[in-house]
Tab-separated table of N, CA, C and O in Angstrom:
chain	number	residue	atom	x	y	z
A	130	MET	N	18.536	26.081	-14.367
A	130	MET	CA	17.555	25.782	-13.312
A	130	MET	C	16.758	24.075	-13.721
A	130	MET	O	16.486	24.294	-14.552
A	131	SER	N	16.847	23.579	-12.574
A	131	SER	CA	16.679	22.160	-12.875
A	131	SER	C	15.329	21.713	-12.252
A	131	SER	O	15.443	21.802	-10.847
A	132	VAL	N	14.662	20.594	-12.413
A	132	VAL	CA	13.229	20.629	-11.783
A	132	VAL	C	13.425	18.749	-10.944
A	132	VAL	O	13.657	18.487	-12.250
A	133	ASN	N	13.212	18.885	-10.055
A	133	ASN	CA	13.295	17.406	-9.884
A	133	ASN	C	11.366	16.518	-9.587
A	133	ASN	O	11.338	17.409	-8.531
A	134	ASN	N	11.160	16.335	-10.300
A	134	ASN	CA	10.126	15.589	-10.434
A	134	ASN	C	10.194	13.938	-10.556
A	134	ASN	O	9.306	13.485	-11.641
A	135	PRO	N	10.600	13.150	-9.557
A	135	PRO	CA	10.502	12.028	-9.792
A	135	PRO	C	8.835	11.077	-9.935
A	135	PRO	O	8.020	11.640	-9.080
A	136	ARG	N	9.311	10.315	-10.819
A	136	ARG	CA	8.009	9.430	-10.903
A	136	ARG	C	7.457	8.789	-9.384
A	136	ARG	O	6.272	8.537	-9.277
A	137	PHE	N	8.483	8.197	-8.827
A	137	PHE	CA	8.172	7.667	-7.627
A	137	PHE	C	9.272	8.204	-6.431
A	137	PHE	O	10.047	7.898	-6.166
A	138	PRO	N	8.318	9.526	-5.848
A	138	PRO	CA	9.002	10.313	-4.861
A	138	PRO	C	9.167	9.564	-3.131
A	138	PRO	O	9.634	10.268	-2.455
A	139	HIS	N	8.315	9.131	-3.401
A	139	HIS	CA	8.373	8.217	-1.567
A	139	HIS	C	8.898	6.630	-1.770
A	139	HIS	O	8.894	6.129	-2.855
A	140	SER	N	8.771	6.286	-0.389
A	140	SER	CA	9.152	4.945	-0.518
A	140	SER	C	8.332	4.152	0.481
A	140	SER	O	7.508	5.077	1.756
A	141	CYS	N	7.957	3.207	0.463
A	141	CYS	CA	7.177	2.335	1.448
A	141	CYS	C	7.687	0.874	1.428
A	141	CYS	O	8.580	0.152	0.717
A	142	GLU	N	6.555	0.224	2.072
A	142	GLU	CA	6.614	-1.159	2.967
A	142	GLU	C	5.391	-1.805	2.571
A	142	GLU	O	4.845	-1.046	3.516
A	143	ILE	N	5.567	-3.114	2.401
A	143	ILE	CA	4.001	-3.639	2.155
A	143	ILE	C	4.032	-5.064	3.290
A	143	ILE	O	5.092	-5.541	2.658
A	144	ILE	N	3.424	-4.925	3.748
A	144	ILE	CA	3.735	-6.424	5.197
A	144	ILE	C	2.914	-7.208	5.272
A	144	ILE	O	1.545	-6.699	5.302
A	145	ARG	N	2.678	-8.414	5.021
A	145	ARG	CA	1.517	-9.279	5.056
A	145	ARG	C	2.170	-10.002	6.723
A	145	ARG	O	3.090	-10.648	6.764
A	146	PHE	N	0.925	-10.074	7.211
A	146	PHE	CA	0.893	-10.874	8.703
A	146	PHE	C	0.399	-12.090	8.669
A	146	PHE	O	-0.794	-12.298	8.021
A	147	ALA	N	0.932	-12.970	9.055
A	147	ALA	CA	0.493	-14.258	9.115
A	147	ALA	C	-0.062	-14.931	10.856
A	147	ALA	O	1.242	-14.518	11.523
A	148	LYS	N	-0.789	-15.181	11.251
A	148	LYS	CA	-1.039	-16.340	12.594
A	148	LYS	C	0.061	-17.053	12.652
A	148	LYS	O	0.578	-17.507	11.670
A	149	SER	N	0.430	-17.123	13.737
A	149	SER	CA	1.526	-18.196	14.736
A	149	SER	C	0.648	-19.424	14.298
A	149	SER	O	-0.325	-19.688	14.399
A	150	GLU	N	1.472	-20.964	14.120
A	150	GLU	CA	1.009	-22.001	13.960
A	150	GLU	C	0.667	-22.586	15.123
A	150	GLU	O	-0.079	-23.490	14.913
A	151	ASP	N	0.984	-21.891	16.194
A	151	ASP	CA	0.768	-22.578	17.500
A	151	ASP	C	-0.911	-22.177	17.755
A	151	ASP	O	-1.095	-20.844	18.068
A	152	PRO	N	-1.740	-22.616	18.040
A	152	PRO	CA	-3.294	-22.716	18.674
A	152	PRO	C	-3.057	-21.822	19.597
A	152	PRO	O	-4.660	-20.816	19.274
A	153	MET	N	-2.441	-21.895	20.636
A	153	MET	CA	-2.541	-21.309	21.788
A	153	MET	C	-1.816	-19.860	22.118
A	153	MET	O	-2.028	-19.198	22.716
A	154	SER	N	-1.388	-18.984	20.872
A	154	SER	CA	-0.452	-18.077	20.540
A	154	SER	C	-1.286	-16.960	19.617
A	154	SER	O	-1.904	-17.317	18.872
A	155	ASP	N	-1.394	-15.774	20.279
A	155	ASP	CA	-2.199	-14.352	19.862
A	155	ASP	C	-0.884	-13.625	18.472
A	155	ASP	O	-1.456	-12.827	17.991
A	156	GLU	N	0.483	-14.207	18.534
A	156	GLU	CA	1.490	-13.573	17.962
A	156	GLU	C	1.313	-13.785	16.613
A	156	GLU	O	0.690	-14.772	15.516
A	157	GLU	N	1.519	-12.409	15.735
A	157	GLU	CA	1.465	-12.505	14.416
A	157	GLU	C	3.055	-12.466	13.838
A	157	GLU	O	3.540	-11.190	14.401
A	158	THR	N	3.258	-12.994	12.271
A	158	THR	CA	4.546	-12.433	12.460
A	158	THR	C	4.535	-11.686	10.923
A	158	THR	O	3.468	-12.060	10.001
A	159	GLY	N	5.215	-10.613	10.653
A	159	GLY	CA	5.419	-10.058	9.593
A	159	GLY	C	6.138	-9.931	8.688
A	159	GLY	O	7.617	-10.425	9.086
A	160	VAL	N	5.973	-10.412	7.528
A	160	VAL	CA	6.804	-10.339	6.330
A	160	VAL	C	6.778	-9.438	5.063
A	160	VAL	O	5.380	-9.155	4.660
A	161	VAL	N	7.652	-9.048	4.938
A	161	VAL	CA	7.873	-7.603	3.856
A	161	VAL	C	7.618	-8.393	2.900
A	161	VAL	O	8.591	-8.869	2.003
A	162	ILE	N	6.587	-8.191	2.081
A	162	ILE	CA	6.384	-8.347	0.647
A	162	ILE	C	6.961	-7.783	-0.301
A	162	ILE	O	7.137	-7.910	-1.553
A	163	TYR	N	7.367	-5.887	0.184
A	163	TYR	CA	7.896	-5.114	-0.572
A	163	TYR	C	8.439	-4.028	0.210
A	163	TYR	O	7.703	-3.445	1.016
A	164	LYS	N	9.322	-3.788	-0.281
A	164	LYS	CA	9.971	-2.128	0.160
A	164	LYS	C	10.878	-1.976	-0.862
A	164	LYS	O	11.990	-2.311	-1.998
A	165	GLY	N	10.230	-0.299	-1.480
A	165	GLY	CA	11.523	0.098	-2.364
A	165	GLY	C	10.344	1.656	-2.685
A	165	GLY	O	9.161	2.371	-1.643
A	166	PRO	N	10.479	2.059	-3.678
A	166	PRO	CA	10.044	3.204	-4.144
A	166	PRO	C	8.439	3.437	-4.801
A	166	PRO	O	8.126	2.230	-5.100
A	167	CYS	N	7.881	4.268	-4.583
A	167	CYS	CA	6.605	4.127	-4.928
A	167	CYS	C	5.756	5.858	-4.923
A	167	CYS	O	6.745	6.685	-4.725
A	168	ARG	N	4.932	6.154	-5.138
A	168	ARG	CA	3.989	7.416	-4.880
A	168	ARG	C	2.788	6.994	-4.524
A	168	ARG	O	2.015	6.369	-4.946
A	169	GLY	N	2.389	7.731	-3.384
A	169	GLY	CA	1.462	7.970	-2.854
A	169	GLY	C	0.554	8.935	-3.089
A	169	GLY	O	0.760	9.929	-3.102
A	170	TYR	N	-0.845	8.781	-3.287
A	170	TYR	CA	-1.801	9.767	-3.232
A	170	TYR	C	-3.229	9.574	-2.741
A	170	TYR	O	-3.883	8.342	-2.642
A	171	SER	N	-4.023	10.681	-2.732
A	171	SER	CA	-5.385	10.821	-2.435
A	171	SER	C	-6.157	10.574	-3.562
A	171	SER	O	-5.632	10.930	-4.641
A	172	LYS	N	-6.956	9.790	-3.224
A	172	LYS	CA	-8.244	8.992	-4.185
A	172	LYS	C	-9.254	9.476	-3.655
A	172	LYS	O	-10.026	8.780	-2.890
A	173	LEU	N	-10.015	10.471	-3.729
A	173	LEU	CA	-11.107	10.791	-3.170
A	173	LEU	C	-12.100	10.372	-4.067
A	173	LEU	O	-12.392	10.599	-5.166
A	174	THR	N	-13.292	9.751	-3.291
A	174	THR	CA	-14.436	9.207	-3.940
A	174	THR	C	-15.467	9.630	-2.977
A	174	THR	O	-15.576	10.466	-1.838
A	175	THR	N	-16.507	9.651	-3.804
A	175	THR	CA	-18.182	10.197	-3.365
A	175	THR	C	-18.792	9.138	-2.821
A	175	THR	O	-18.794	7.785	-3.479
A	176	SER	N	-19.591	8.926	-1.738
A	176	SER	CA	-20.563	7.884	-1.010
A	176	SER	C	-22.192	8.388	-1.748
A	176	SER	O	-22.202	9.794	-2.586
A	177	VAL	N	-23.060	7.624	-1.991
A	177	VAL	CA	-24.406	7.705	-2.502
A	177	VAL	C	-25.053	9.083	-2.079
A	177	VAL	O	-25.622	9.733	-2.766
A	178	SER	N	-24.687	9.484	-0.863
A	178	SER	CA	-25.221	10.688	-0.158
A	178	SER	C	-24.738	11.935	-0.644
A	178	SER	O	-24.965	12.831	-0.234
A	179	GLY	N	-23.334	11.926	-1.412
A	179	GLY	CA	-22.405	12.865	-1.685
A	179	GLY	C	-21.545	13.378	-0.896
A	179	GLY	O	-20.676	13.974	-1.070
A	180	GLU	N	-21.211	12.451	0.166
A	180	GLU	CA	-20.006	13.030	0.985
A	180	GLU	C	-18.925	12.224	0.448
A	180	GLU	O	-18.517	11.446	0.122
A	181	VAL	N	-17.824	13.363	1.011
A	181	VAL	CA	-16.359	13.057	0.612
A	181	VAL	C	-15.914	12.036	1.645
A	181	VAL	O	-15.625	12.133	2.575
A	182	LEU	N	-15.210	10.873	0.827
A	182	LEU	CA	-14.635	10.084	1.375
A	182	LEU	C	-13.064	10.133	1.443
A	182	LEU	O	-12.684	9.649	0.384
A	183	SER	N	-12.162	10.652	2.214
A	183	SER	CA	-11.204	11.200	1.993
A	183	SER	C	-9.673	9.793	2.502
A	183	SER	O	-8.737	10.379	2.450
A	184	SER	N	-10.345	8.753	3.092
A	184	SER	CA	-9.799	7.997	3.983
A	184	SER	C	-8.963	6.985	2.922
A	184	SER	O	-8.317	6.338	3.140
A	185	TYR	N	-9.534	7.126	1.717
A	185	TYR	CA	-9.013	5.929	0.330
A	185	TYR	C	-8.225	6.568	0.159
A	185	TYR	O	-7.898	7.812	-0.585
A	186	ARG	N	-6.736	5.583	0.060
A	186	ARG	CA	-5.500	6.290	-0.780
A	186	ARG	C	-5.340	5.306	-1.982
A	186	ARG	O	-5.698	4.390	-1.993
A	187	GLY	N	-4.037	6.090	-2.794
A	187	GLY	CA	-3.536	4.982	-3.969
A	187	GLY	C	-2.283	4.826	-3.899
A	187	GLY	O	-1.576	6.091	-3.212
A	188	LEU	N	-2.002	4.141	-4.361
A	188	LEU	CA	-0.358	3.955	-4.161
A	188	LEU	C	0.469	3.276	-5.486
A	188	LEU	O	-0.282	2.136	-5.812
A	189	ALA	N	0.944	3.581	-6.322
A	189	ALA	CA	1.568	3.218	-7.457
A	189	ALA	C	3.144	2.777	-7.079
A	189	ALA	O	3.720	3.182	-6.427
A	190	LEU	N	3.236	1.551	-7.752
A	190	LEU	CA	4.477	0.988	-7.286
A	190	LEU	C	4.990	0.428	-9.126
A	190	LEU	O	4.395	0.197	-9.949
A	191	PRO	N	6.422	0.693	-9.084
A	191	PRO	CA	6.883	0.366	-10.272
A	191	PRO	C	6.563	-1.087	-10.917
A	191	PRO	O	7.465	-1.162	-11.680
A	192	LEU	N	6.472	-2.160	-10.034
A	192	LEU	CA	6.608	-3.466	-10.198
A	192	LEU	C	5.175	-3.551	-11.526
A	192	LEU	O	4.393	-3.405	-11.155
A	193	LYS	N	5.309	-4.713	-12.379
A	193	LYS	CA	4.663	-4.959	-13.659
A	193	LYS	C	4.319	-6.135	-13.073
A	193	LYS	O	4.715	-6.779	-12.150
A	194	GLN	N	2.841	-6.561	-13.611
A	194	GLN	CA	2.239	-7.666	-13.615
A	194	GLN	C	3.100	-8.673	-13.874
A	194	GLN	O	3.166	-9.814	-12.586
A	195	ASP	N	4.089	-9.049	-14.539
A	195	ASP	CA	4.921	-10.389	-14.575
A	195	ASP	C	5.916	-10.240	-13.603
A	195	ASP	O	6.579	-11.331	-13.385
A	196	GLU	N	6.051	-9.078	-12.942
A	196	GLU	CA	6.943	-9.049	-11.955
A	196	GLU	C	6.748	-9.655	-10.568
A	196	GLU	O	7.560	-9.417	-9.475
A	197	TRP	N	5.544	-9.730	-10.140
A	197	TRP	CA	5.032	-10.379	-9.092
A	197	TRP	C	4.821	-11.798	-8.679
A	197	TRP	O	4.590	-12.340	-10.509
A	198	THR	N	4.842	-12.509	-7.824
A	198	THR	CA	4.406	-13.988	-7.708
A	198	THR	C	3.283	-14.223	-7.137
A	198	THR	O	3.015	-12.771	-6.184
A	199	SER	N	2.486	-15.122	-7.029
A	199	SER	CA	1.233	-15.366	-6.250
A	199	SER	C	1.679	-15.412	-4.720
A	199	SER	O	0.456	-14.619	-4.276
A	200	ASP	N	2.641	-15.226	-4.475
A	200	ASP	CA	3.253	-15.542	-3.052
A	200	ASP	C	3.429	-13.748	-2.675
A	200	ASP	O	3.194	-13.466	-1.124
A	201	THR	N	3.999	-12.906	-3.702
A	201	THR	CA	4.361	-11.572	-3.106
A	201	THR	C	3.328	-10.390	-3.619
A	201	THR	O	3.584	-9.200	-3.077
A	202	ILE	N	2.477	-10.701	-4.257
A	202	ILE	CA	1.242	-9.348	-5.171
A	202	ILE	C	0.479	-8.967	-3.648
A	202	ILE	O	0.235	-9.827	-2.869
A	203	PRO	N	0.345	-7.970	-3.578
A	203	PRO	CA	-0.139	-7.420	-2.316
A	203	PRO	C	-1.965	-7.900	-2.658
A	203	PRO	O	-2.089	-8.286	-3.321
A	204	GLN	N	-2.450	-8.322	-1.300
A	204	GLN	CA	-3.678	-8.838	-0.845
A	204	GLN	C	-4.199	-8.030	-0.159
A	204	GLN	O	-3.196	-7.068	0.851
A	205	GLU	N	-5.494	-7.945	0.141
A	205	GLU	CA	-6.322	-7.303	0.494
A	205	GLU	C	-5.908	-7.580	2.658
A	205	GLU	O	-5.768	-9.005	2.812
A	206	GLY	N	-5.697	-6.658	3.295
A	206	GLY	CA	-5.507	-6.843	4.567
A	206	GLY	C	-4.292	-6.612	5.130
A	206	GLY	O	-3.452	-6.493	5.800
A	207	ASP	N	-3.065	-6.530	3.590
A	207	ASP	CA	-1.969	-6.617	4.094
A	207	ASP	C	-1.236	-5.068	4.318
A	207	ASP	O	-2.330	-4.323	4.144
A	208	LYS	N	-0.426	-4.767	5.346
A	208	LYS	CA	-0.311	-3.793	6.008
A	208	LYS	C	0.775	-2.644	5.307
A	208	LYS	O	1.465	-3.046	4.425
A	209	ILE	N	0.281	-1.148	5.347
A	209	ILE	CA	1.358	-0.276	4.230
A	209	ILE	C	1.828	0.652	4.988
A	209	ILE	O	1.256	1.257	5.882
A	210	VAL	N	3.355	1.290	5.187
A	210	VAL	CA	3.634	1.972	5.812
A	210	VAL	C	4.724	3.179	4.653
A	210	VAL	O	5.028	2.464	3.663
A	211	LEU	N	4.285	3.781	4.361
A	211	LEU	CA	4.420	4.888	3.394
A	211	LEU	C	4.966	6.231	3.980
A	211	LEU	O	4.528	6.755	5.096
A	212	ASP	N	6.495	6.699	3.677
A	212	ASP	CA	7.234	7.371	4.041
A	212	ASP	C	7.277	8.278	3.078
A	212	ASP	O	7.919	8.588	1.818
A	213	LYS	N	6.646	9.606	3.159
A	213	LYS	CA	6.891	10.766	2.317
A	213	LYS	C	7.402	11.674	2.775
A	213	LYS	O	8.025	12.734	2.314
A	214	GLY	N	8.839	11.192	3.858
A	214	GLY	CA	9.696	12.350	3.814
A	214	GLY	C	9.548	12.991	5.119
A	214	GLY	O	10.263	12.383	6.108
A	215	SER	N	8.768	13.524	4.995
A	215	SER	CA	8.418	14.599	6.147
A	215	SER	C	7.404	13.869	7.243
A	215	SER	O	7.297	14.165	8.125
A	216	TYR	N	6.604	12.956	7.152
A	216	TYR	CA	6.010	11.815	7.880
A	216	TYR	C	5.659	10.744	6.976
A	216	TYR	O	5.561	10.598	5.861
A	217	LYS	N	4.796	9.589	7.965
A	217	LYS	CA	4.274	8.421	7.730
A	217	LYS	C	2.977	8.459	7.760
A	217	LYS	O	2.211	8.756	8.306
A	218	GLU	N	2.462	7.270	6.759
A	218	GLU	CA	1.200	7.732	6.716
A	218	GLU	C	0.946	5.768	6.728
A	218	GLU	O	1.906	5.381	6.337
A	219	TYR	N	-0.125	5.107	7.339
A	219	TYR	CA	0.161	3.658	7.710
A	219	TYR	C	-1.772	3.381	7.447
A	219	TYR	O	-2.661	4.292	7.000
A	220	GLY	N	-1.905	1.989	6.886
A	220	GLY	CA	-2.859	1.751	6.185
A	220	GLY	C	-2.838	0.419	5.674
A	220	GLY	O	-2.037	-0.226	6.474
A	221	GLU	N	-3.793	0.032	5.220
A	221	GLU	CA	-4.416	-1.485	4.991
A	221	GLU	C	-4.623	-1.642	3.426
A	221	GLU	O	-5.554	-0.590	2.948
A	222	VAL	N	-4.565	-2.482	2.651
A	222	VAL	CA	-4.489	-2.760	1.341
A	222	VAL	C	-5.951	-3.288	0.885
A	222	VAL	O	-6.550	-3.815	1.958
A	223	ILE	N	-6.975	-2.540	0.302
A	223	ILE	CA	-8.066	-2.808	-0.238
A	223	ILE	C	-7.882	-3.952	-1.377
A	223	ILE	O	-9.056	-4.781	-1.403
A	224	ASP	N	-7.838	-3.248	-2.329
A	224	ASP	CA	-7.624	-3.742	-3.581
A	224	ASP	C	-5.744	-3.778	-4.307
A	224	ASP	O	-5.495	-2.742	-4.121
A	225	SER	N	-5.779	-4.579	-5.161
A	225	SER	CA	-4.426	-4.205	-6.104
A	225	SER	C	-5.027	-4.733	-7.752
A	225	SER	O	-5.652	-5.412	-7.878
A	226	MET	N	-4.284	-3.510	-8.502
A	226	MET	CA	-4.598	-3.846	-9.832
A	226	MET	C	-3.000	-3.753	-10.550
A	226	MET	O	-2.397	-2.686	-10.761
A	227	PRO	N	-2.406	-4.688	-10.645
A	227	PRO	CA	-0.954	-4.853	-11.370
A	227	PRO	C	-1.299	-4.997	-12.898
A	227	PRO	O	-2.509	-5.411	-13.955
A	228	GLY	N	-0.670	-4.247	-13.825
A	228	GLY	CA	-0.348	-3.531	-15.308
A	228	GLY	C	0.689	-4.121	-15.897
A	228	GLY	O	1.823	-4.179	-15.239
A	229	ASN	N	0.502	-3.769	-17.048
A	229	ASN	CA	1.724	-3.275	-17.756
A	229	ASN	C	2.890	-2.549	-17.585
A	229	ASN	O	3.775	-2.493	-17.929
A	230	LEU	N	2.192	-1.641	-17.099
A	230	LEU	CA	2.899	-0.403	-16.738
A	230	LEU	C	3.068	0.183	-15.530
A	230	LEU	O	3.941	1.043	-14.910
A	231	GLY	N	2.696	-0.866	-14.544
A	231	GLY	CA	2.990	-1.012	-12.851
A	231	GLY	C	1.803	-1.397	-12.261
A	231	GLY	O	0.673	-1.844	-12.687
A	232	THR	N	1.802	-1.260	-10.966
A	232	THR	CA	0.726	-1.559	-10.202
A	232	THR	C	0.289	-0.282	-9.277
A	232	THR	O	0.952	0.581	-8.732
A	233	HIS	N	-1.046	-0.443	-9.209
A	233	HIS	CA	-1.719	0.670	-8.505
A	233	HIS	C	-2.303	-0.188	-7.305
A	233	HIS	O	-3.302	-1.073	-7.587
A	234	LEU	N	-2.315	-0.014	-6.377
A	234	LEU	CA	-2.822	-0.132	-4.638
A	234	LEU	C	-4.011	0.674	-4.472
A	234	LEU	O	-3.864	1.990	-4.340
A	235	LEU	N	-5.295	0.155	-3.984
A	235	LEU	CA	-6.178	1.280	-3.059
A	235	LEU	C	-6.188	0.854	-1.843
A	235	LEU	O	-5.973	-0.406	-1.195
A	236	TRP	N	-5.988	1.344	-1.354
A	236	TRP	CA	-5.594	1.128	0.345
A	236	TRP	C	-6.830	2.460	1.432
A	236	TRP	O	-6.872	3.136	1.027
A	237	ARG	N	-6.719	1.683	2.636
A	237	ARG	CA	-7.539	2.498	3.615
A	237	ARG	C	-6.500	3.285	4.762
A	237	ARG	O	-5.439	2.304	4.838
A	238	TYR	N	-6.430	4.571	5.036
A	238	TYR	CA	-6.168	4.978	5.966
A	238	TYR	C	-6.150	4.454	7.332
A	238	TYR	O	-7.281	4.822	7.596
A	239	VAL	N	-5.349	4.267	8.008
A	239	VAL	CA	-5.258	4.019	9.437
A	239	VAL	C	-4.961	4.664	10.177
A	239	VAL	O	-3.673	5.040	10.162
A	240	ARG	N	-5.134	5.442	11.011
A	240	ARG	CA	-4.233	6.130	12.016
A	240	ARG	C	-2.913	4.783	13.181
A	240	ARG	O	-3.983	4.069	13.450
A	241	ASN	N	-2.235	5.071	13.310
A	241	ASN	CA	-0.944	4.194	13.638
A	241	ASN	C	-0.713	4.323	15.128
A	241	ASN	O	-0.769	5.438	15.404
């Protein structure tokens, strides 16, 4: 009997949207800055009043700090599409924490 427990069991895309160069246009163009394996997880926090805030999530990526560039590192406001196999979650990056063992993102869950 073998156990299948991969470190990064999910797949995800991180998309950066930029406004069009045309000042009369409201169009935004999306550029995928990361597409690949990841691990999505709940990051339960509490407010000052003791309420549990469950709309915050974590995302672990296998890319280390030196594998990002200033143009590709996830930034606040980038969009996330997390594919957990049986369903997808959508959100927005709040903060990124790249390190020597990988990158962790804090993101806000939004309904698509």
